[in-house]
Coordinates of C-alpha atoms in Angstrom, one line a residue:
Chain A
X1 CA -26.5 221.2 12.8
X2 CA -26.7 224.9 13.5
X3 CA -23.9 226.7 15.3
X4 CA -24.9 228.1 18.6
X5 CA -21.7 230.0 19.1
X6 CA -19.6 231.3 16.2
X7 CA -16.3 233.2 16.5
X8 CA -14.7 234.4 13.3
X9 CA -11.3 235.9 13.4
X10 CA -12.0 237.6 16.7
X11 CA -9.3 239.8 18.2
X12 CA -9.8 241.4 21.6
X13 CA -7.6 243.8 23.6
X14 CA -8.6 245.8 26.6
X15 CA -7.8 249.5 26.0
X16 CA -4.1 250.2 26.3
X17 CA -3.0 246.6 26.6
X18 CA -1.8 244.0 24.2
X19 CA -4.1 241.4 22.7
X20 CA -5.9 239.1 25.2
X21 CA -7.3 237.0 22.4
X22 CA -5.9 236.7 18.9
X23 CA -7.5 235.4 15.8
X24 CA -10.1 233.3 17.5
X25 CA -12.2 231.1 15.2
X26 CA -14.3 228.3 16.4
X27 CA -17.9 227.2 16.7
X28 CA -20.1 225.3 19.2
X29 CA -23.1 223.5 17.8
X30 CA -26.5 222.7 19.3
X31 CA -26.5 220.4 22.3
X32 CA -22.7 220.4 22.4
X33 CA -21.2 220.0 25.9
X34 CA -17.9 221.8 25.8
X35 CA -15.4 222.6 28.5
X36 CA -13.3 225.8 28.4
X37 CA -9.9 225.3 30.0
X38 CA -6.7 227.3 30.1
X39 CA -4.4 229.0 32.6
X40 CA -5.4 232.0 34.6
X41 CA -5.1 235.2 32.7
X42 CA -5.3 233.2 29.4
X43 CA -8.6 234.9 28.4
X44 CA -11.3 232.5 29.5
X45 CA -13.4 235.1 31.2
X46 CA -12.9 237.5 28.3
X47 CA -14.1 234.8 25.9
X48 CA -17.1 234.2 28.1
X49 CA -17.9 237.9 28.3
X50 CA -17.6 238.1 24.5
X51 CA -20.2 235.3 24.3
X52 CA -22.5 237.3 26.6
X53 CA -22.0 240.5 24.7
X54 CA -20.6 242.2 27.8
X55 CA -17.5 242.9 25.8
X56 CA -17.2 243.5 22.1
X57 CA -14.5 242.2 19.9
X58 CA -11.8 244.7 18.7
X59 CA -12.2 243.1 15.3
X60 CA -13.9 240.0 14.0
X61 CA -17.4 238.7 14.5
X62 CA -19.1 236.9 17.3
X63 CA -22.6 235.4 16.7
X64 CA -24.5 233.6 19.4
X65 CA -27.9 231.8 18.8
X66 CA -27.8 233.3 15.3
X67 CA -27.6 236.9 16.4
X68 CA -25.7 239.6 18.1
X69 CA -24.7 238.4 21.7
X70 CA -26.1 241.5 23.5
X71 CA -29.5 241.0 21.7
X72 CA -29.9 237.3 22.3
X73 CA -28.7 237.6 25.9
X74 CA -32.1 236.8 27.5
X75 CA -31.9 233.4 25.8
X76 CA -28.6 232.6 27.4
X77 CA -28.4 231.0 30.9
X78 CA -25.3 232.2 32.8
X79 CA -23.9 231.1 36.1
X80 CA -21.1 233.3 37.5
X81 CA -18.6 232.3 40.1
X82 CA -20.5 232.3 43.4
X83 CA -17.5 233.6 45.3
X84 CA -18.4 237.1 44.1
X85 CA -21.4 237.5 46.5
X86 CA -21.8 239.5 49.6
X87 CA -22.3 236.8 52.3
X88 CA -24.5 239.2 54.4
X89 CA -27.0 240.2 51.6
X90 CA -30.6 239.7 52.8
X91 CA -32.0 237.5 50.1
X92 CA -33.5 234.0 50.1
X93 CA -33.2 231.3 47.6
X94 CA -36.4 232.2 45.8
X95 CA -35.3 235.8 45.4
X96 CA -32.1 234.7 43.8
X97 CA -33.7 232.2 41.4
X98 CA -36.3 234.8 40.4
X99 CA -33.6 237.0 39.0
X100 CA -33.4 234.5 36.2
X101 CA -36.8 235.6 35.1
X102 CA -36.1 239.4 35.1
X103 CA -37.0 241.2 31.9
X104 CA -36.3 244.6 30.5
X105 CA -39.1 247.1 30.9
X106 CA -42.3 247.0 33.0
X107 CA -44.1 244.0 34.2
X108 CA -44.7 242.3 37.5
X109 CA -43.5 238.9 38.6
X110 CA -46.2 236.6 37.4
X111 CA -47.5 233.2 38.5
X112 CA -45.8 231.8 35.4
X113 CA -42.5 233.2 36.6
X114 CA -43.0 231.7 40.0
X115 CA -43.8 228.3 38.5
X116 CA -40.7 228.4 36.3
X117 CA -38.6 229.1 39.4
X118 CA -40.2 226.2 41.3
X119 CA -39.7 223.9 38.4
X120 CA -36.0 224.8 38.2
X121 CA -35.6 224.3 41.9
X122 CA -37.4 221.0 41.6
X123 CA -35.2 219.8 38.8
X124 CA -32.1 220.4 40.9
X125 CA -33.7 218.8 43.9
X126 CA -33.6 221.8 46.1
X127 CA -37.3 222.9 46.4
X128 CA -36.9 222.5 50.2
X129 CA -34.4 225.4 50.2
X130 CA -36.7 227.9 48.6
X131 CA -37.2 230.0 51.7
X132 CA -33.7 229.6 53.2
X133 CA -31.4 232.7 53.3
X134 CA -28.8 232.4 50.5
X135 CA -26.1 233.2 53.0
X136 CA -26.8 230.1 55.1
X137 CA -26.3 227.6 52.2
X138 CA -23.2 225.4 51.7
X139 CA -21.1 226.0 48.7
X140 CA -22.6 223.1 46.9
X141 CA -26.2 224.3 47.6
X142 CA -25.4 227.8 46.4
X143 CA -24.0 226.4 43.2
X144 CA -27.2 224.5 42.6
X145 CA -29.2 227.7 43.3
X146 CA -27.2 229.6 40.8
X147 CA -27.7 226.9 38.2
X148 CA -31.4 227.0 38.9
X149 CA -31.4 230.7 38.3
X150 CA -29.7 230.2 35.0
X151 CA -32.2 227.5 34.0
X152 CA -35.5 229.2 35.0
X153 CA -35.2 231.6 32.1
X154 CA -35.5 228.5 29.8
X155 CA -32.2 229.1 28.0
X156 CA -31.0 227.7 24.8
X157 CA -27.4 228.0 25.7
X158 CA -25.9 227.6 29.2
X159 CA -22.6 229.2 30.2
X160 CA -21.2 228.0 33.6
X161 CA -18.2 229.9 35.0
X162 CA -16.0 227.7 37.2
X163 CA -18.9 225.7 38.7
X164 CA -16.7 223.3 40.6
X165 CA -14.4 225.9 42.1
X166 CA -14.6 226.2 45.9
X167 CA -17.0 223.3 46.4
X168 CA -16.2 220.0 48.1
X169 CA -15.8 216.7 46.2
X170 CA -19.3 215.6 47.0
X171 CA -20.8 218.8 45.6
X172 CA -18.6 218.3 42.5
X173 CA -20.1 214.8 42.0
X174 CA -23.5 216.3 42.4
X175 CA -22.7 218.9 39.8
X176 CA -21.7 216.2 37.3
X177 CA -25.1 214.6 37.9
X178 CA -26.7 217.9 37.0
X179 CA -24.6 218.1 33.9
X180 CA -25.7 214.7 32.8
X181 CA -29.3 215.7 33.4
X182 CA -29.0 218.9 31.2
X183 CA -26.8 217.4 28.5
X184 CA -28.5 216.9 25.2
X185 CA -31.1 219.5 26.1
X186 CA -29.1 222.6 25.3
X187 CA -25.6 223.6 24.4
X188 CA -23.5 224.0 27.5
X189 CA -20.1 225.6 27.9
X190 CA -18.3 225.0 31.3
X191 CA -15.3 227.0 32.2
X192 CA -13.3 224.8 34.5
X193 CA -10.0 224.0 36.1
X194 CA -11.3 220.6 36.9
X195 CA -9.7 218.3 34.5
X196 CA -11.6 215.2 35.7
X197 CA -14.7 216.8 34.4
X198 CA -13.1 217.2 31.0
X199 CA -12.2 213.6 30.5
X200 CA -15.5 211.9 31.3
X201 CA -18.5 213.9 30.1
X202 CA -17.3 216.6 27.8
X203 CA -17.4 216.2 24.0
X204 CA -15.3 219.2 23.1
X205 CA -12.6 221.2 24.8
X206 CA -11.9 224.9 24.1
X207 CA -8.3 225.6 25.0
X208 CA -7.8 229.2 25.7
X209 CA -4.4 230.9 26.1
X210 CA -4.4 234.0 24.0
X211 CA -5.1 231.8 21.1
X212 CA -8.0 229.4 21.1
X213 CA -8.2 225.9 19.9
X214 CA -11.1 223.5 19.8
X215 CA -10.4 219.8 20.4
X216 CA -12.7 216.8 20.5
X217 CA -12.1 215.1 23.8
X218 CA -10.8 211.9 22.2
X219 CA -7.7 213.7 21.2
X220 CA -6.9 215.1 24.6
X221 CA -4.7 212.8 26.6
X222 CA -3.4 213.5 30.1
X223 CA 0.0 214.3 28.7
X224 CA -1.5 216.9 26.4
X225 CA -3.2 218.6 29.3
X226 CA -0.1 218.6 31.3
X227 CA 1.5 220.3 28.5
X228 CA -1.1 223.1 28.3
X229 CA -0.7 223.9 32.0
X230 CA 2.9 222.9 32.5
X231 CA 4.5 225.2 30.0
X232 CA 2.7 228.3 29.2
X233 CA 2.5 228.6 25.4
X234 CA 3.0 225.0 24.3
X235 CA -0.6 224.2 23.5
X236 CA -2.1 221.0 22.4
X237 CA -1.0 219.8 18.9
X238 CA -2.4 222.2 16.3
X239 CA -2.4 220.1 13.3
X240 CA -5.7 218.3 13.4
X241 CA -9.3 219.3 12.6
X242 CA -12.1 219.0 15.1
X243 CA -15.1 218.9 12.7
X244 CA -16.0 219.8 9.2
X245 CA -16.1 223.5 10.2
X246 CA -12.9 223.8 12.1
X247 CA -10.1 223.3 9.8
X248 CA -6.4 223.3 10.6
X249 CA -5.3 225.8 13.2
X250 CA -1.6 226.6 12.7
Chain B
X1 CA -40.6 262.4 79.2
X2 CA -44.3 263.1 78.3
X3 CA -43.8 266.8 78.7
X4 CA -42.9 267.0 75.0
X5 CA -46.1 265.4 73.9
X6 CA -48.2 267.7 76.2
X7 CA -46.4 270.9 75.0
X8 CA -46.7 269.8 71.4
X9 CA -50.5 270.1 71.6
X10 CA -50.4 273.8 72.5
X11 CA -51.2 276.1 69.6
X12 CA -48.0 278.1 69.8
X13 CA -45.8 275.0 69.7
X14 CA -46.2 274.1 66.1
X15 CA -42.4 273.6 65.8
X16 CA -42.6 270.6 68.1
X17 CA -45.3 269.0 66.0
X18 CA -43.4 269.7 62.8
X19 CA -40.2 268.2 64.3
X20 CA -42.0 265.0 65.3
X21 CA -43.7 264.7 61.9
X22 CA -40.5 265.1 60.1
X23 CA -38.8 262.6 62.4
X24 CA -41.6 260.1 61.8
X25 CA -41.8 260.5 58.0
X26 CA -38.1 261.0 57.5
X27 CA -37.6 257.5 59.0
X28 CA -39.4 256.0 56.0
X29 CA -37.0 257.8 53.6
X30 CA -33.9 257.0 55.7
X31 CA -35.0 253.3 56.0
X32 CA -35.6 252.8 52.3
X33 CA -32.7 254.8 50.9
X34 CA -30.4 253.6 53.7
X35 CA -31.1 249.9 52.9
X36 CA -30.0 250.4 49.3
X37 CA -27.0 252.4 50.4
X38 CA -25.9 249.6 52.7
X39 CA -26.5 246.6 50.5
X40 CA -25.0 248.4 47.4
X41 CA -22.1 249.5 49.6
X42 CA -22.2 253.1 48.5
X43 CA -22.1 254.7 52.0
X44 CA -18.9 256.5 51.0
X45 CA -20.7 258.0 48.0
X46 CA -23.6 258.9 50.2
X47 CA -21.2 260.7 52.6
X48 CA -19.7 262.6 49.6
X49 CA -23.2 263.6 48.4
X50 CA -24.2 264.9 51.9
X51 CA -21.0 266.8 52.5
X52 CA -20.8 268.2 49.0
X53 CA -24.2 269.7 49.7
X54 CA -22.5 272.4 51.8
X55 CA -21.3 274.0 48.5
X56 CA -25.0 274.6 47.5
X57 CA -26.1 275.7 50.9
X58 CA -23.2 278.2 51.2
X59 CA -23.8 279.5 47.7
X60 CA -27.5 280.0 48.5
X61 CA -26.8 281.8 51.7
X62 CA -24.3 284.0 49.9
X63 CA -26.8 284.8 47.1
X64 CA -29.6 285.5 49.6
X65 CA -27.3 288.0 51.5
X66 CA -26.8 289.7 48.1
X67 CA -30.5 290.2 47.7
X68 CA -31.5 287.1 45.7
X69 CA -34.3 286.1 48.1
X70 CA -35.4 283.1 46.0
X71 CA -32.1 281.3 46.6
X72 CA -33.0 279.4 49.8
X73 CA -30.6 277.0 51.4
X74 CA -32.8 274.1 50.8
X75 CA -32.8 274.8 47.1
X76 CA -29.0 275.1 47.2
X77 CA -28.8 271.8 49.1
X78 CA -31.1 270.1 46.6
X79 CA -29.2 271.3 43.5
X80 CA -25.8 270.6 44.8
X81 CA -26.8 267.1 46.1
X82 CA -28.2 266.2 42.7
X83 CA -25.0 267.6 41.0
X84 CA -22.8 265.6 43.4
X85 CA -24.9 262.4 42.7
X86 CA -24.6 262.8 38.9
X87 CA -20.9 263.5 39.3
X88 CA -20.3 260.4 41.4
X89 CA -22.4 258.4 38.9
X90 CA -20.2 259.7 36.1
X91 CA -17.0 258.9 38.0
X92 CA -18.4 255.3 38.6
X93 CA -19.1 255.0 34.9
X94 CA -15.8 256.3 33.6
X95 CA -13.2 255.2 36.1
X96 CA -12.1 251.5 36.4
X97 CA -10.1 252.1 39.6
X98 CA -9.5 254.7 42.2
X99 CA -13.1 255.6 42.3
X100 CA -13.0 256.3 46.0
X101 CA -10.2 258.9 45.5
X102 CA -12.4 260.9 43.1
X103 CA -15.4 260.5 45.4
X104 CA -13.3 261.9 48.3
X105 CA -12.6 264.9 46.2
X106 CA -16.3 265.6 45.7
X107 CA -16.7 265.3 49.5
X108 CA -13.9 267.8 50.4
X109 CA -14.2 270.2 47.5
X110 CA -17.9 270.6 48.2
X111 CA -17.3 271.5 51.8
X112 CA -14.4 273.9 50.9
X113 CA -16.6 275.8 48.4
X114 CA -19.4 276.0 50.9
X115 CA -17.3 277.3 53.7
X116 CA -15.7 280.0 51.5
X117 CA -19.2 281.2 50.4
X118 CA -20.3 281.4 54.0
X119 CA -17.1 283.3 54.9
X120 CA -18.0 285.9 52.3
X121 CA -21.7 286.1 53.3
X122 CA -22.7 289.4 54.8
X123 CA -24.2 289.3 58.3
X124 CA -24.1 286.4 60.7
X125 CA -24.6 282.9 59.3
X126 CA -24.4 279.9 61.6
X127 CA -23.4 276.9 59.6
X128 CA -23.9 274.7 62.7
X129 CA -27.5 273.9 62.0
X130 CA -26.7 272.7 58.6
X131 CA -23.6 270.8 59.6
X132 CA -25.1 269.1 62.7
X133 CA -28.8 269.5 62.2
X134 CA -31.6 271.0 64.3
X135 CA -34.8 269.2 63.9
X136 CA -36.7 272.0 65.8
X137 CA -36.1 274.3 62.8
X138 CA -38.3 272.5 60.4
X139 CA -41.3 274.3 59.0
X140 CA -44.7 273.1 57.9
X141 CA -43.5 273.3 54.3
X142 CA -40.6 271.0 55.2
X143 CA -43.1 268.5 56.6
X144 CA -44.9 268.4 53.3
X145 CA -41.7 268.0 51.3
X146 CA -40.6 265.1 53.5
X147 CA -44.0 263.5 53.2
X148 CA -43.7 263.8 49.4
X149 CA -40.2 262.3 49.5
X150 CA -41.2 259.4 51.6
X151 CA -44.2 258.6 49.3
X152 CA -42.0 258.8 46.3
X153 CA -39.5 256.5 47.8
X154 CA -42.1 253.9 48.8
X155 CA -43.5 254.0 45.2
X156 CA -40.0 253.6 43.7
X157 CA -39.1 250.7 46.0
X158 CA -42.3 248.9 45.3
X159 CA -42.2 249.4 41.5
X160 CA -38.6 248.6 41.0
X161 CA -38.1 246.1 43.9
X162 CA -36.9 243.1 41.9
X163 CA -34.7 245.1 39.6
X164 CA -33.1 247.1 42.4
X165 CA -32.6 243.9 44.3
X166 CA -30.9 242.2 41.3
X167 CA -28.7 245.3 40.6
X168 CA -27.5 245.4 44.2
X169 CA -27.0 241.7 44.7
X170 CA -25.4 240.8 41.3
X171 CA -24.8 243.7 39.0
X172 CA -23.4 241.6 36.2
X173 CA -26.2 239.1 36.2
X174 CA -28.8 241.9 36.1
X175 CA -27.0 243.4 33.1
X176 CA -27.2 240.0 31.3
X177 CA -30.9 239.9 32.0
X178 CA -31.2 243.2 30.1
X179 CA -31.6 245.5 33.1
X180 CA -30.0 249.0 32.7
X181 CA -27.6 248.6 35.6
X182 CA -26.1 252.1 35.1
X183 CA -29.6 253.7 35.1
X184 CA -30.5 252.0 38.3
X185 CA -27.2 253.0 39.9
X186 CA -28.0 256.7 39.1
X187 CA -31.5 256.2 40.5
X188 CA -30.0 255.0 43.8
X189 CA -27.6 258.0 43.9
X190 CA -30.5 260.4 43.2
X191 CA -32.6 258.8 45.9
X192 CA -29.7 259.3 48.3
X193 CA -29.3 262.9 47.1
X194 CA -33.0 263.7 47.6
X195 CA -33.1 262.0 51.1
X196 CA -30.0 263.8 52.4
X197 CA -31.1 267.2 51.0
X198 CA -34.7 267.2 52.2
X199 CA -33.7 265.8 55.6
X200 CA -30.7 268.1 56.2
X201 CA -32.4 269.5 59.3
X202 CA -32.7 266.2 61.1
X203 CA -29.1 265.4 61.8
X204 CA -27.1 267.7 59.5
X205 CA -24.8 266.9 56.6
X206 CA -22.0 265.6 58.7
X207 CA -24.0 262.9 60.5
X208 CA -26.7 262.0 58.0
X209 CA -24.6 259.0 57.0
X210 CA -25.2 257.6 60.4
X211 CA -29.0 257.6 60.0
X212 CA -28.6 256.0 56.5
X213 CA -26.4 253.1 57.9
X214 CA -26.9 252.5 61.7
X215 CA -30.6 251.5 61.6
X216 CA -30.0 249.4 58.5
X217 CA -27.0 247.7 60.2
X218 CA -29.3 246.9 63.1
X219 CA -32.0 245.6 60.8
X220 CA -29.5 243.5 58.9
X221 CA -29.0 241.4 62.0
X222 CA -32.5 240.1 61.7
X223 CA -33.8 240.6 58.2
X224 CA -33.8 237.7 55.8
X225 CA -35.2 239.6 52.8
X226 CA -34.5 243.0 51.5
X227 CA -38.0 244.3 52.1
X228 CA -37.8 243.1 55.7
X229 CA -34.6 245.0 56.1
X230 CA -36.3 248.2 54.9
X231 CA -39.3 247.8 57.2
X232 CA -37.0 247.1 60.2
X233 CA -34.7 250.0 59.3
X234 CA -37.7 252.3 59.2
X235 CA -38.8 251.1 62.7
X236 CA -35.3 251.5 64.2
X237 CA -34.9 254.9 62.6
X238 CA -38.3 256.0 63.9
X239 CA -37.4 254.9 67.5
X240 CA -34.1 256.7 67.3
X241 CA -35.7 259.9 65.9
X242 CA -38.5 260.1 68.4
X243 CA -36.4 259.2 71.5
X244 CA -33.6 261.4 70.3
X245 CA -35.9 264.4 69.7
X246 CA -37.7 264.1 73.1
X247 CA -34.5 263.5 75.1
X248 CA -32.7 266.4 73.5
X249 CA -35.6 268.7 74.0
X250 CA -36.1 267.6 77.6
X251 CA -32.3 267.9 78.4
X252 CA -31.8 271.0 76.3
X253 CA -29.2 269.3 74.1
X254 CA -28.7 269.6 70.3
X255 CA -31.0 267.1 68.6
X256 CA -28.7 265.8 65.9
X257 CA -26.0 264.2 68.2
X258 CA -28.6 262.8 70.6
X259 CA -30.5 261.1 67.7
X260 CA -27.3 259.6 66.4
X261 CA -26.3 258.3 69.9
X262 CA -29.7 256.7 70.3
X263 CA -29.4 255.0 66.9
X264 CA -25.9 253.7 68.0
X265 CA -27.3 252.4 71.3
X266 CA -30.2 250.7 69.3
X267 CA -27.6 249.0 67.1
X268 CA -25.7 247.7 70.1
X269 CA -28.9 246.5 71.7
X270 CA -29.9 244.8 68.5
X271 CA -26.5 243.1 68.3
X272 CA -26.9 242.0 71.9
X273 CA -30.4 240.7 71.3
X274 CA -29.2 238.6 68.4
X275 CA -26.4 237.2 70.4
X276 CA -28.8 236.2 73.1
X277 CA -31.2 234.6 70.6
X278 CA -28.3 232.5 69.1
X279 CA -27.3 231.5 72.5
X280 CA -30.8 230.3 73.4
X281 CA -31.1 228.5 70.1
X282 CA -27.9 226.6 70.5
X283 CA -28.8 225.8 74.1
X284 CA -32.2 224.5 72.9
X285 CA -30.6 222.3 70.4
X286 CA -28.0 220.9 72.9

């Protein structure tokens, strides 16, 4: 199977700081469903921005969908953390979802764009919200709208940043249903603190804490996860291989 | 109240007609630019652009007094507003933090330079009309310039509506969709510069920030979409300009402060109206 995301010996440091990511090598394949976990400040967001081409590695190589991340970006669906929005901004749900169809250069919003937005809203069961102001939605509804925005561009890779942060348990369950729906259609990477998500649905786990390790879920026991978060640098056992491509990390 | 409109029709009273026209068409520019300034949260940058303009106005008055007739204050205002906008854009691009400190510097240094130029200008120069505005001073040429500005801003807002919306709402997402976020940021700053420079006579450089934000804040209480916010802001601004102009003329008061106070009263009334509407709605539900 083709690799959708490939990191090869990637180092990254913000100017004037020590390395945020060191010698990162891993790959995510087509239709993988992977979770990215790790402590705050461990480099999760940096890794995500490298995948989106918003940051460039200090050294090493990042390839996404077979190309340079900043060039293939329109083929990536991305959902940022919704907490970043101005709650008083005058936009409705359709406006927000339509941003997922934005293109470089000239061109009006076409009927095809509108249909894609409606289809994405329909898929997430929120067509009825199309004309509601974004600011009046609940946390769970906003989360669905942002997923719809990521989906309406018909992406081949979906990156979700903390989708279950700041939503109630019911919305979390709904999110898992969405994930089950999208699984096997495209590669999905979910950044999450939510360890319940990791155990049930996810096939692979990307552990990020300056160094990055990829684990198949079967090898991640509760005790191992406790270890990752409990003591800072003691990561999961390093002496296994996750697939034919990822050999031993030491 | 209607005396203004009667006097306006007399042949010798062209300045009253010009003032009203600039007030009406300027509202379009204030409403469109102001909406972006408010939702993008760059009102501090807009304040720095308008105040920094005094450097250009002062320099132009100084040069005119030394015999360079072509250096009109409006040209000076335009050039310095554009320069301030580009400088603020560059500050935004280059600095990660403390952006507001650098913007504050543009604000104060611009004013200082302008005041020194005016101090060394031969003959009597009254900076008051630039600082606080006097809409009765606008000429026929000003009317045409403001018409051009408003037409240009409508065209920009229509052509780039979705992109500007995305850049203001979620900069990073717009960037991921391939939109030149930096380019559109400069566009917004230049729109602000053009609006403040060409409408310097309406309320002056000190108070222009109020006409960019107060009508928009009132509109924001009702608008559900960005374009509705623009349309409502234009209407609120128009009402403030016309009532302010007529009342100040009638009562022989400076026009700038009266326009601002009318805009502030409109904002309070809008807040009150929305409060009432909510009360009725919750009463209807209960």
